[in-house]
Coordinates of C-alpha atoms in Angstrom, one line a residue:
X291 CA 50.8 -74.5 -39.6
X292 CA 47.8 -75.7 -37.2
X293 CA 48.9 -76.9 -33.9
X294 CA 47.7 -80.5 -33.1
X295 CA 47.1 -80.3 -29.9
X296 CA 46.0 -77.0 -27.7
X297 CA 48.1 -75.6 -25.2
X298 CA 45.9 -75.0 -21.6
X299 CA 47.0 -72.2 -19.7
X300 CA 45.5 -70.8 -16.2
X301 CA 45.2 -67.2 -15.6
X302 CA 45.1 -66.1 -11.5
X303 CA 44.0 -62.6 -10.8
X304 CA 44.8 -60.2 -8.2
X305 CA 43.1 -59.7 -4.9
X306 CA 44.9 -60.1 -1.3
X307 CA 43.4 -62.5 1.0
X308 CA 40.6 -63.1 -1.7
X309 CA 42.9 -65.3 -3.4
X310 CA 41.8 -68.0 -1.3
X311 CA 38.5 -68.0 -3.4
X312 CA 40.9 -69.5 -6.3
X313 CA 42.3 -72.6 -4.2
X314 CA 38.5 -73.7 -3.3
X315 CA 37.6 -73.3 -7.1
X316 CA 41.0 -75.7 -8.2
X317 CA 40.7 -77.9 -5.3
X318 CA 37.1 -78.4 -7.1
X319 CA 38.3 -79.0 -10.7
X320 CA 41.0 -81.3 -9.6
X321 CA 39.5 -83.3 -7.5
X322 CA 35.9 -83.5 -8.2
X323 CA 35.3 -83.4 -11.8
X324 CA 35.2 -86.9 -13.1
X325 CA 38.4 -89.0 -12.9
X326 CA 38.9 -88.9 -17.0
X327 CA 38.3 -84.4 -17.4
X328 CA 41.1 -84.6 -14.5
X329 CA 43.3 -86.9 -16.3
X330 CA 43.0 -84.2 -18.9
X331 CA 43.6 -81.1 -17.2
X332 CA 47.0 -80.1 -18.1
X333 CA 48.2 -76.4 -17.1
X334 CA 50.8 -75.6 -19.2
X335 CA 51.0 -71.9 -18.8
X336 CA 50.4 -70.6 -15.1
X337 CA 50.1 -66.8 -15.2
X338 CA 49.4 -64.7 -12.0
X339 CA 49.2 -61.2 -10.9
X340 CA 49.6 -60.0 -7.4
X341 CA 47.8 -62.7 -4.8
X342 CA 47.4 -64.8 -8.5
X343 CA 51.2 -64.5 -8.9
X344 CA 51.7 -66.3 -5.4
X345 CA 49.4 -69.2 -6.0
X346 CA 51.0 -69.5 -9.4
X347 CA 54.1 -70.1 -7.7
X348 CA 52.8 -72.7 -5.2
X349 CA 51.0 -74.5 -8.0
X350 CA 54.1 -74.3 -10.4
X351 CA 55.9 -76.2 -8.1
X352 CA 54.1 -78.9 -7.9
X353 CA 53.1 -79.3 -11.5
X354 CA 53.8 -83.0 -11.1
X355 CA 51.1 -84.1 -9.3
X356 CA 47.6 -82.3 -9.5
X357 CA 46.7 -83.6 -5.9
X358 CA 49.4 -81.8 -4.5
X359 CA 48.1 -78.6 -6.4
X360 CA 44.9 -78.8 -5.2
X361 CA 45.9 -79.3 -1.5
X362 CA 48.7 -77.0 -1.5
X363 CA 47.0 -74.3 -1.8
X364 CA 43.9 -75.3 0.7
X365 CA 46.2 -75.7 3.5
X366 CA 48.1 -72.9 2.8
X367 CA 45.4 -70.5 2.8
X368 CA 43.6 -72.4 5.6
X369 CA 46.8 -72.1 8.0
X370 CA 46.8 -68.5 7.7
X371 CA 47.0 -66.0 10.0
X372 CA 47.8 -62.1 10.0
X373 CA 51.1 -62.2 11.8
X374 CA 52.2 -64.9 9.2
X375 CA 51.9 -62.4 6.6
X376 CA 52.3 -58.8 8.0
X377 CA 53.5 -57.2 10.4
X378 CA 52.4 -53.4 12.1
X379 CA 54.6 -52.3 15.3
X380 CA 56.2 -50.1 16.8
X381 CA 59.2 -50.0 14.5
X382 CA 56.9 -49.4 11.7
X383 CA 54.9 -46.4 13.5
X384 CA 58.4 -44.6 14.1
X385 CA 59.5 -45.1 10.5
X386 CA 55.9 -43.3 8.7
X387 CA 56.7 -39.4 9.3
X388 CA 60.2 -40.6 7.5
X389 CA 58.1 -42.8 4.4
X390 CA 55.5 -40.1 4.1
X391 CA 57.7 -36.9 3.5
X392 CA 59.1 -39.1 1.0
X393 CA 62.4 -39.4 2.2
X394 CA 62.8 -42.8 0.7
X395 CA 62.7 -44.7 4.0
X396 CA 63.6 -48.5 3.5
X397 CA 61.3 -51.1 4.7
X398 CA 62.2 -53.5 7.6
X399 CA 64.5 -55.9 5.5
X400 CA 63.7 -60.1 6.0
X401 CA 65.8 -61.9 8.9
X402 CA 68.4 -63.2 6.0
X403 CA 69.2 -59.1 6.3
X404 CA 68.4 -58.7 2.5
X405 CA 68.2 -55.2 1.0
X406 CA 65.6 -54.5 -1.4
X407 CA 62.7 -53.7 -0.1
X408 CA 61.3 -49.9 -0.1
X409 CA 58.9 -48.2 1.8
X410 CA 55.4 -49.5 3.0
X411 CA 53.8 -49.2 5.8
X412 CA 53.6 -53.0 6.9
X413 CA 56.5 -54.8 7.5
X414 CA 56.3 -58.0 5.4
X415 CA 58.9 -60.2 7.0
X416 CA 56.6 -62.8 7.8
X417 CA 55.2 -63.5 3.7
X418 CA 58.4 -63.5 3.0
X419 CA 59.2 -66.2 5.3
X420 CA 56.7 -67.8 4.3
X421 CA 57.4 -67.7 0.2
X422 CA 60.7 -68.8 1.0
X423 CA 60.0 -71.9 3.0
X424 CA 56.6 -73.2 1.6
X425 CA 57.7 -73.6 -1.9
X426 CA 59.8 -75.5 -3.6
X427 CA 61.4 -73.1 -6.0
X428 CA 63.9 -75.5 -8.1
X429 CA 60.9 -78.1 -8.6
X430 CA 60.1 -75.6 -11.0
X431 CA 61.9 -76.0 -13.1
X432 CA 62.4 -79.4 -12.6
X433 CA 58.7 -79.3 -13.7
X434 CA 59.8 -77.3 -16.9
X435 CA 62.6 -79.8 -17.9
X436 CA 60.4 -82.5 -17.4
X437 CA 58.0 -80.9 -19.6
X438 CA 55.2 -80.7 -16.9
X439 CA 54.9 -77.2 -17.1
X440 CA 55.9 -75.1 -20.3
X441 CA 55.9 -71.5 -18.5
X442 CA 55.5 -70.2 -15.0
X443 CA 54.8 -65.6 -15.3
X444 CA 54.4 -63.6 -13.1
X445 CA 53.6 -59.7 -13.2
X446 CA 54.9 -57.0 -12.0
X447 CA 54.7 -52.9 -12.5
X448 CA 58.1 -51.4 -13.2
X449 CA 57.8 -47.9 -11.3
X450 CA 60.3 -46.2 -13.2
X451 CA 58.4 -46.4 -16.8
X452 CA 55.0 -47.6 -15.7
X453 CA 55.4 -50.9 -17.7
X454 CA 54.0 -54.2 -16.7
X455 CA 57.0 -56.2 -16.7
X456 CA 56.2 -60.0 -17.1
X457 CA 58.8 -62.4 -15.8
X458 CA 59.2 -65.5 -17.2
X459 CA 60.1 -69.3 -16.8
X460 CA 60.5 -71.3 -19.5
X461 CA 62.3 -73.3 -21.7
X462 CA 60.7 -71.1 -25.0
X463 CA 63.6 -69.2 -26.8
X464 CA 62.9 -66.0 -25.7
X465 CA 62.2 -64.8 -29.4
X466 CA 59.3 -66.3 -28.6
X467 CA 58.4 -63.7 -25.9
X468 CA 56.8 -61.2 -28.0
X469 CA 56.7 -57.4 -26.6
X470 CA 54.0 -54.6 -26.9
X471 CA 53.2 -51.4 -25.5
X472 CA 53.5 -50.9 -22.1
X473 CA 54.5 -54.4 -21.9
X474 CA 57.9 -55.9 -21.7
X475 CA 58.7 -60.0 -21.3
X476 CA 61.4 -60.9 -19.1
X477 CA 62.9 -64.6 -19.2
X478 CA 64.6 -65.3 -16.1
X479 CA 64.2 -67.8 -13.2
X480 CA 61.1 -66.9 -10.9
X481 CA 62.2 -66.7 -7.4
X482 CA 60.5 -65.8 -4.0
X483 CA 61.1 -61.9 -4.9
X484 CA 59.5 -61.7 -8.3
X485 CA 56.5 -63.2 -6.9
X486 CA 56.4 -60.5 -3.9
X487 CA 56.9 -57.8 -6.0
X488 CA 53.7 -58.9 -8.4
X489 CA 51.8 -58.4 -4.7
X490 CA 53.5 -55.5 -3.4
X491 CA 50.5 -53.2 -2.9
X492 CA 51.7 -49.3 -2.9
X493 CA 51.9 -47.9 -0.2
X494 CA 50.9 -50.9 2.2
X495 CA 53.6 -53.4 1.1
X496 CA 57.5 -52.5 0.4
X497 CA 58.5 -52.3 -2.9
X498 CA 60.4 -55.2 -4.4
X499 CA 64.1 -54.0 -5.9
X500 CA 65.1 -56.9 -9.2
X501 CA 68.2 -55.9 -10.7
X502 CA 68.0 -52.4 -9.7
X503 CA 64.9 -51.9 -10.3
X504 CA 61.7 -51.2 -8.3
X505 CA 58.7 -53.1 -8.8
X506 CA 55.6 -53.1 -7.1
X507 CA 51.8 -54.4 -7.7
X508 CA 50.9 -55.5 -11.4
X509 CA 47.7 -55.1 -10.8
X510 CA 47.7 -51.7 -11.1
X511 CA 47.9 -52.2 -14.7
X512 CA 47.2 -55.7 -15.3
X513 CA 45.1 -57.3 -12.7
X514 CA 43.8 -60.7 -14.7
X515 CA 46.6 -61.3 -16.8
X516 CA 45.0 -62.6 -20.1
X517 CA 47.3 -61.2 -22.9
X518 CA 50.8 -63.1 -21.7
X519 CA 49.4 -66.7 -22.1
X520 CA 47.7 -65.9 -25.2
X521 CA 50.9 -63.9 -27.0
X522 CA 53.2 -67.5 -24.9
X523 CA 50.9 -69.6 -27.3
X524 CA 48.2 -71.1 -25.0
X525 CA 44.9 -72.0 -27.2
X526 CA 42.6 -72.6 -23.9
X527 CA 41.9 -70.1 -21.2
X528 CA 41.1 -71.0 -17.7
X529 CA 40.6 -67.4 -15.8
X530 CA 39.5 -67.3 -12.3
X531 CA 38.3 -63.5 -10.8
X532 CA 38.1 -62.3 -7.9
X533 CA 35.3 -59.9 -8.6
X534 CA 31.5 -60.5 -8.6
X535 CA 29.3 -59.4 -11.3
X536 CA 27.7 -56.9 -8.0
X537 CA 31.3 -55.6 -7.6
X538 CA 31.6 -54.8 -11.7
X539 CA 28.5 -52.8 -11.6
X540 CA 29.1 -49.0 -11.3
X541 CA 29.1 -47.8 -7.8
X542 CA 26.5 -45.6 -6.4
X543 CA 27.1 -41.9 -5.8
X544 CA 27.2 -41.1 -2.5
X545 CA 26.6 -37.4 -1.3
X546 CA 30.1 -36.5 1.3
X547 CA 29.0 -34.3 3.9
X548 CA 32.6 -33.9 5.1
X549 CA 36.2 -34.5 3.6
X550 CA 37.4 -38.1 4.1
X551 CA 39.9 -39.1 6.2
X552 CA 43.6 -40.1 5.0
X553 CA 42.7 -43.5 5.9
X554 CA 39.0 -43.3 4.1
X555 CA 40.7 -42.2 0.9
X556 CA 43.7 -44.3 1.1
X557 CA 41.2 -47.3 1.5
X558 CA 38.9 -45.9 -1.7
X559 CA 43.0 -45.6 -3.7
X560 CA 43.3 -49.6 -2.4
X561 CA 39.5 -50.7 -3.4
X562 CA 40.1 -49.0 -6.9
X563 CA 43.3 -50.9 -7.9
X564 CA 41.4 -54.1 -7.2
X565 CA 39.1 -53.2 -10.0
X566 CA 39.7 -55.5 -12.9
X567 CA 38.5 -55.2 -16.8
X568 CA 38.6 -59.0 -16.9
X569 CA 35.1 -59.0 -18.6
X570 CA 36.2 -56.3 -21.2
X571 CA 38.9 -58.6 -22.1
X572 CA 37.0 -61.5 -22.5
X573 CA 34.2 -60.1 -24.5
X574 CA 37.0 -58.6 -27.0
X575 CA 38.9 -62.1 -27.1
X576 CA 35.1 -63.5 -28.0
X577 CA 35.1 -60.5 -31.1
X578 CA 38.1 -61.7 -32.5
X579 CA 36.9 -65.2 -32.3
X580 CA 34.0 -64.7 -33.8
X581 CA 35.6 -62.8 -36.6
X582 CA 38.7 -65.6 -37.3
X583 CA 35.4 -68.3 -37.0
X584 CA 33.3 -66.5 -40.2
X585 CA 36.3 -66.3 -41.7
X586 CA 37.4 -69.8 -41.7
X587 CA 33.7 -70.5 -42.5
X588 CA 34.0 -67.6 -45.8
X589 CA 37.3 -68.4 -46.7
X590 CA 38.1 -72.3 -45.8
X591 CA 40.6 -73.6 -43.3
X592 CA 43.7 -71.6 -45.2
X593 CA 42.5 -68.4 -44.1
X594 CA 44.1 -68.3 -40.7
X595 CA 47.8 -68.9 -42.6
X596 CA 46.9 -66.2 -45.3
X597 CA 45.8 -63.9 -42.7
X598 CA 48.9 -64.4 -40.4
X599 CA 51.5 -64.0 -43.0
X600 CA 52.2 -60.5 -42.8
X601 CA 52.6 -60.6 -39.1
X602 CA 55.8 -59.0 -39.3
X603 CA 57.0 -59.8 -35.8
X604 CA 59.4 -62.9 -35.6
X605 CA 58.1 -65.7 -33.6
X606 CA 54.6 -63.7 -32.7
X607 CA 52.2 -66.4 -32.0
X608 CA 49.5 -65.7 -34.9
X609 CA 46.0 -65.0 -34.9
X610 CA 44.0 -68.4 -33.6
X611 CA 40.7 -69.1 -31.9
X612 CA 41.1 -69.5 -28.3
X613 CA 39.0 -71.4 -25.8
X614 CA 37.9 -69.3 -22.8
X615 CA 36.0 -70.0 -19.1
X616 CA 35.6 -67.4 -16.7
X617 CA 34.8 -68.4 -13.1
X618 CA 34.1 -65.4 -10.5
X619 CA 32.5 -65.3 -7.7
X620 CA 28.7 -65.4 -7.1
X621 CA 28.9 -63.5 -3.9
X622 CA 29.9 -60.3 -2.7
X623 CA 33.1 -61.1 -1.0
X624 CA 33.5 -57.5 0.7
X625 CA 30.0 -58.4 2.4
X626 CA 31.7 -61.7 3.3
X627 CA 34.5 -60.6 5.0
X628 CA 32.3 -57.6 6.8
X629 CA 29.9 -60.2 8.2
X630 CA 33.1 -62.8 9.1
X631 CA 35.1 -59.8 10.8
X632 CA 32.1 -59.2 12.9
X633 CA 31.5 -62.9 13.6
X634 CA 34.6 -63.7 14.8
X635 CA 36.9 -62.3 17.1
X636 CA 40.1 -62.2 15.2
X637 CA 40.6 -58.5 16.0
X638 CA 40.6 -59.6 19.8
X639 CA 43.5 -61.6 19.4
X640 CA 45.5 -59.0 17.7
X641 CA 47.7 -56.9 19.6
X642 CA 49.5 -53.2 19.7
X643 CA 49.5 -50.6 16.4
X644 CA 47.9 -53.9 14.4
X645 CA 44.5 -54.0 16.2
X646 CA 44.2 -50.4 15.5
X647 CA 44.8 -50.6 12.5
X648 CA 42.4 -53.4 11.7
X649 CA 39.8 -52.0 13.9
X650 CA 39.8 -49.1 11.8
X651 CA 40.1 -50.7 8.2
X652 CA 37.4 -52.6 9.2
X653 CA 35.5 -49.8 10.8
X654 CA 35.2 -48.1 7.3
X655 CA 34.4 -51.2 5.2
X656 CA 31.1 -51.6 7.5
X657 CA 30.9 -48.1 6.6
X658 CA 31.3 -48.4 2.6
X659 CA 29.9 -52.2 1.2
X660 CA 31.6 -51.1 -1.8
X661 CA 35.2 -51.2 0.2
X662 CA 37.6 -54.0 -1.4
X663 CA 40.0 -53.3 1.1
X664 CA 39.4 -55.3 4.6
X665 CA 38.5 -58.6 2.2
X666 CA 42.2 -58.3 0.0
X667 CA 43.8 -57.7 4.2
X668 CA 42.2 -60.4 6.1
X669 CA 44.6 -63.3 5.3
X670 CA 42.9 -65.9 8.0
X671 CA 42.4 -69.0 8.0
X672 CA 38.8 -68.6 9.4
X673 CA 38.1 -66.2 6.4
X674 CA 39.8 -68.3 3.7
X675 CA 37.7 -71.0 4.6
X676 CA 34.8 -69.4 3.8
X677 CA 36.2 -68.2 0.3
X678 CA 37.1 -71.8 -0.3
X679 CA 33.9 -72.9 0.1
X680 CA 32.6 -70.2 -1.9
X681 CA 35.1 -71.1 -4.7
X682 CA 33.9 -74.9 -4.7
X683 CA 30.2 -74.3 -4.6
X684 CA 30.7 -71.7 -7.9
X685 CA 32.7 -74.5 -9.6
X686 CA 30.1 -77.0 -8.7
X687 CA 27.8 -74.4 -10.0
X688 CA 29.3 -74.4 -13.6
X689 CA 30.5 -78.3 -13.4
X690 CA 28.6 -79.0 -16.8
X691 CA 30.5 -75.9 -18.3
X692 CA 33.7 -77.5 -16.7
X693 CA 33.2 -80.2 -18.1
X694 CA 33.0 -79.6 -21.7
X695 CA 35.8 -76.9 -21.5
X696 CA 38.2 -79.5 -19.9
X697 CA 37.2 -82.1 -22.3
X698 CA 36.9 -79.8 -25.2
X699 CA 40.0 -80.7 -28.2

């Protein structure tokens, strides 16, 4: 049977601090398209990965009210600073020689005294403060019940079989929740620790334990998280990226003179897990489109029921055209954050083991344009600003596009 009416999911990719680039493209849509697109701008599947799983959260939340989604996110982004996210101190310096021979040192635990949390170099006390307080995590499924929202996912790697485990909220029987390979859905209730282990960057961030499980970074395997929406039913596809087309290209070859330092290749490990194949997936979404659309046009409109028959997997949602739009940035956003960090004089106002360590982060990314790894650190307001901005002026720059994607039946 053909659904009446499609199902509009958002997709939020992975990045650090360059998440801030997708609050200034939704504050755009939500507020600045004309008054009847926003009226029809439902997201009924919100699907993020690492930074994208956090503003999935907040926007989950708050479901209800699309001016609150938009403004959520701007003033959280905006209010930011690096000791509300991170901390690098003395306690954290003493604990390395123990997390590096790989004695299985446990990270500084929150102030509720949770356990949980493995490894890392930074002590992430404050984000978790911060997950904890700034969203409203029974509203979701408030949302849910009210039928504001069908399903909230976020992703996470599960580090003892290298799945992408995808949690989910919803009110869908969980047959529903088709698996794959390397893939594995999760029903459950989302809660301020799935949503830090979808961002827990190896090595740099603690590992999240879930039910005796660790879990860190899904970006590692699944940055922009296409395939959950599409197997949870949605028919539309907004994806927002956090790469520009500059950053896709492949890098130059650089001759080394010298062997890099830990920190050098540490930072090239960092820069290469923020790589995404969010174009790759797109372009084969667009094959099978294309494919399903001759079809339909061969065979009439009964070919997408004979065709998804013999699926064979209870409850799989079958084969369907789907509606995509890709917004990524148009800019460089290493170079942005290189040129703000020289601008301003955030690193001044750091203090102890944490200036160094910024200082020297941001030491090697002036180095190396092609360094991802300063821009996905620098969660400031100062810096998210400028992301924002840069996220508006790209929506504005596709508005017509927008437009007929919003509008679109």
């Amino acid at each position: 049977m053909t659904k009446t009416s499609k199902t509009l999911a958002i997709v939020l990719a992975g990045g650090g601090a360059r998440g801030a680039y997708e609050a200034g493209v939704l504050e755009y849509i939500l507020t600045d398209l004309p008054v009847d697109v926003i009226e029809k701008i439902h997201f009924k599947i919100i699907c993020g990965t690492s930074v994208g799983a956090l503003n999935a959260c907040f926007m989950a939340a708050v479901a209800d009210d699309k001016q609150k989604q938009a403004a959520i996110l701007t003033d959280t982004w905006t209010s930011l600073t690096l000791d509300r996210v991170y901390d690098f101190s003395w306690k954290e310096v003493k604990r390395l020689p123990r997390f590096l021979k790989g004695s299985g040192g446990l990270g500084s635990l929150d102030d509720l005294g949770q356990s949980g949390r493995k490894g890392g170099v930074f002590n992430t006390a404050p984000l978790e403060h911060l997950m904890r307080t700034g969203i409203d995590w029974n509203h979701i499924e408030d949302n849910i019940k009210a039928g504001h929202l069908d399903a909230l996912i976020v992703n996470a790697l599960h580090l003892g079989s290298g799945e992408i485990h995808s949690f989910i909220q919803s009110d869908l029987s969980p047959q529903k929740h088709t698996q794959s390979h390397q893939r594995r859905f999760i029903p459950t209730r989302i809660q301020p620790k799935h949503a830090l282990a979808s961002s827990a960057i190896p090595w740099i961030f603690p590992a999240i334990e879930i039910d005796g499980y660790n879990y860190v970074d899904g970006s590692m395997r699944l940055n922009t998280p296409i395939s959950p929406v599409i197997r949870l039913g949605a028919d539309k596809v907004f994806v927002i990226g956090l790469n520009s087309p500059e950053e896709f290209e492949q890098p130059k070859r650089h001759r080394i003179d010298q062997f890099p330092s830990a920190l050098s290749i540490l930072e090239r490990i960092a820069s290469a897990l923020l790589q995404d194949n969010t174009h790759g997936d797109l372009e084969r979404l667009e094959q099978v489109n294309k494919m399903l659309e001759r079809g339909v046009k061969e065979f009439g409109d009964g070919f997408l029921d004979v065709l998804n028959q013999p699926t064979g997997r209870q409850g799989a949602h079958g084969y369907r055209q789907i509606k995509t739009q890709l917004i990524t940035p148009s800019e460089n956003i290493s170079v942005i954050a290189n040129e703000y960090i020289q601008q301003s004089n955030i690193i001044d106002g750091l203090r102890g083991f944490m200036k160094i360590l910024v200082e020297r982060i941001a030491l090697a990314s002036l180095n190396d344009p092609q360094s991802m790894t300063l821009s996905s650190i620098l969660f400031d307001g100062g810096f998210a600003s400028k992301l924002i901005e840069l996220g508006r002026h790209d929506a504005h720059m596709h508005r017509q596009e927008l437009i007929e994607f919003f509008k679109a039946h």
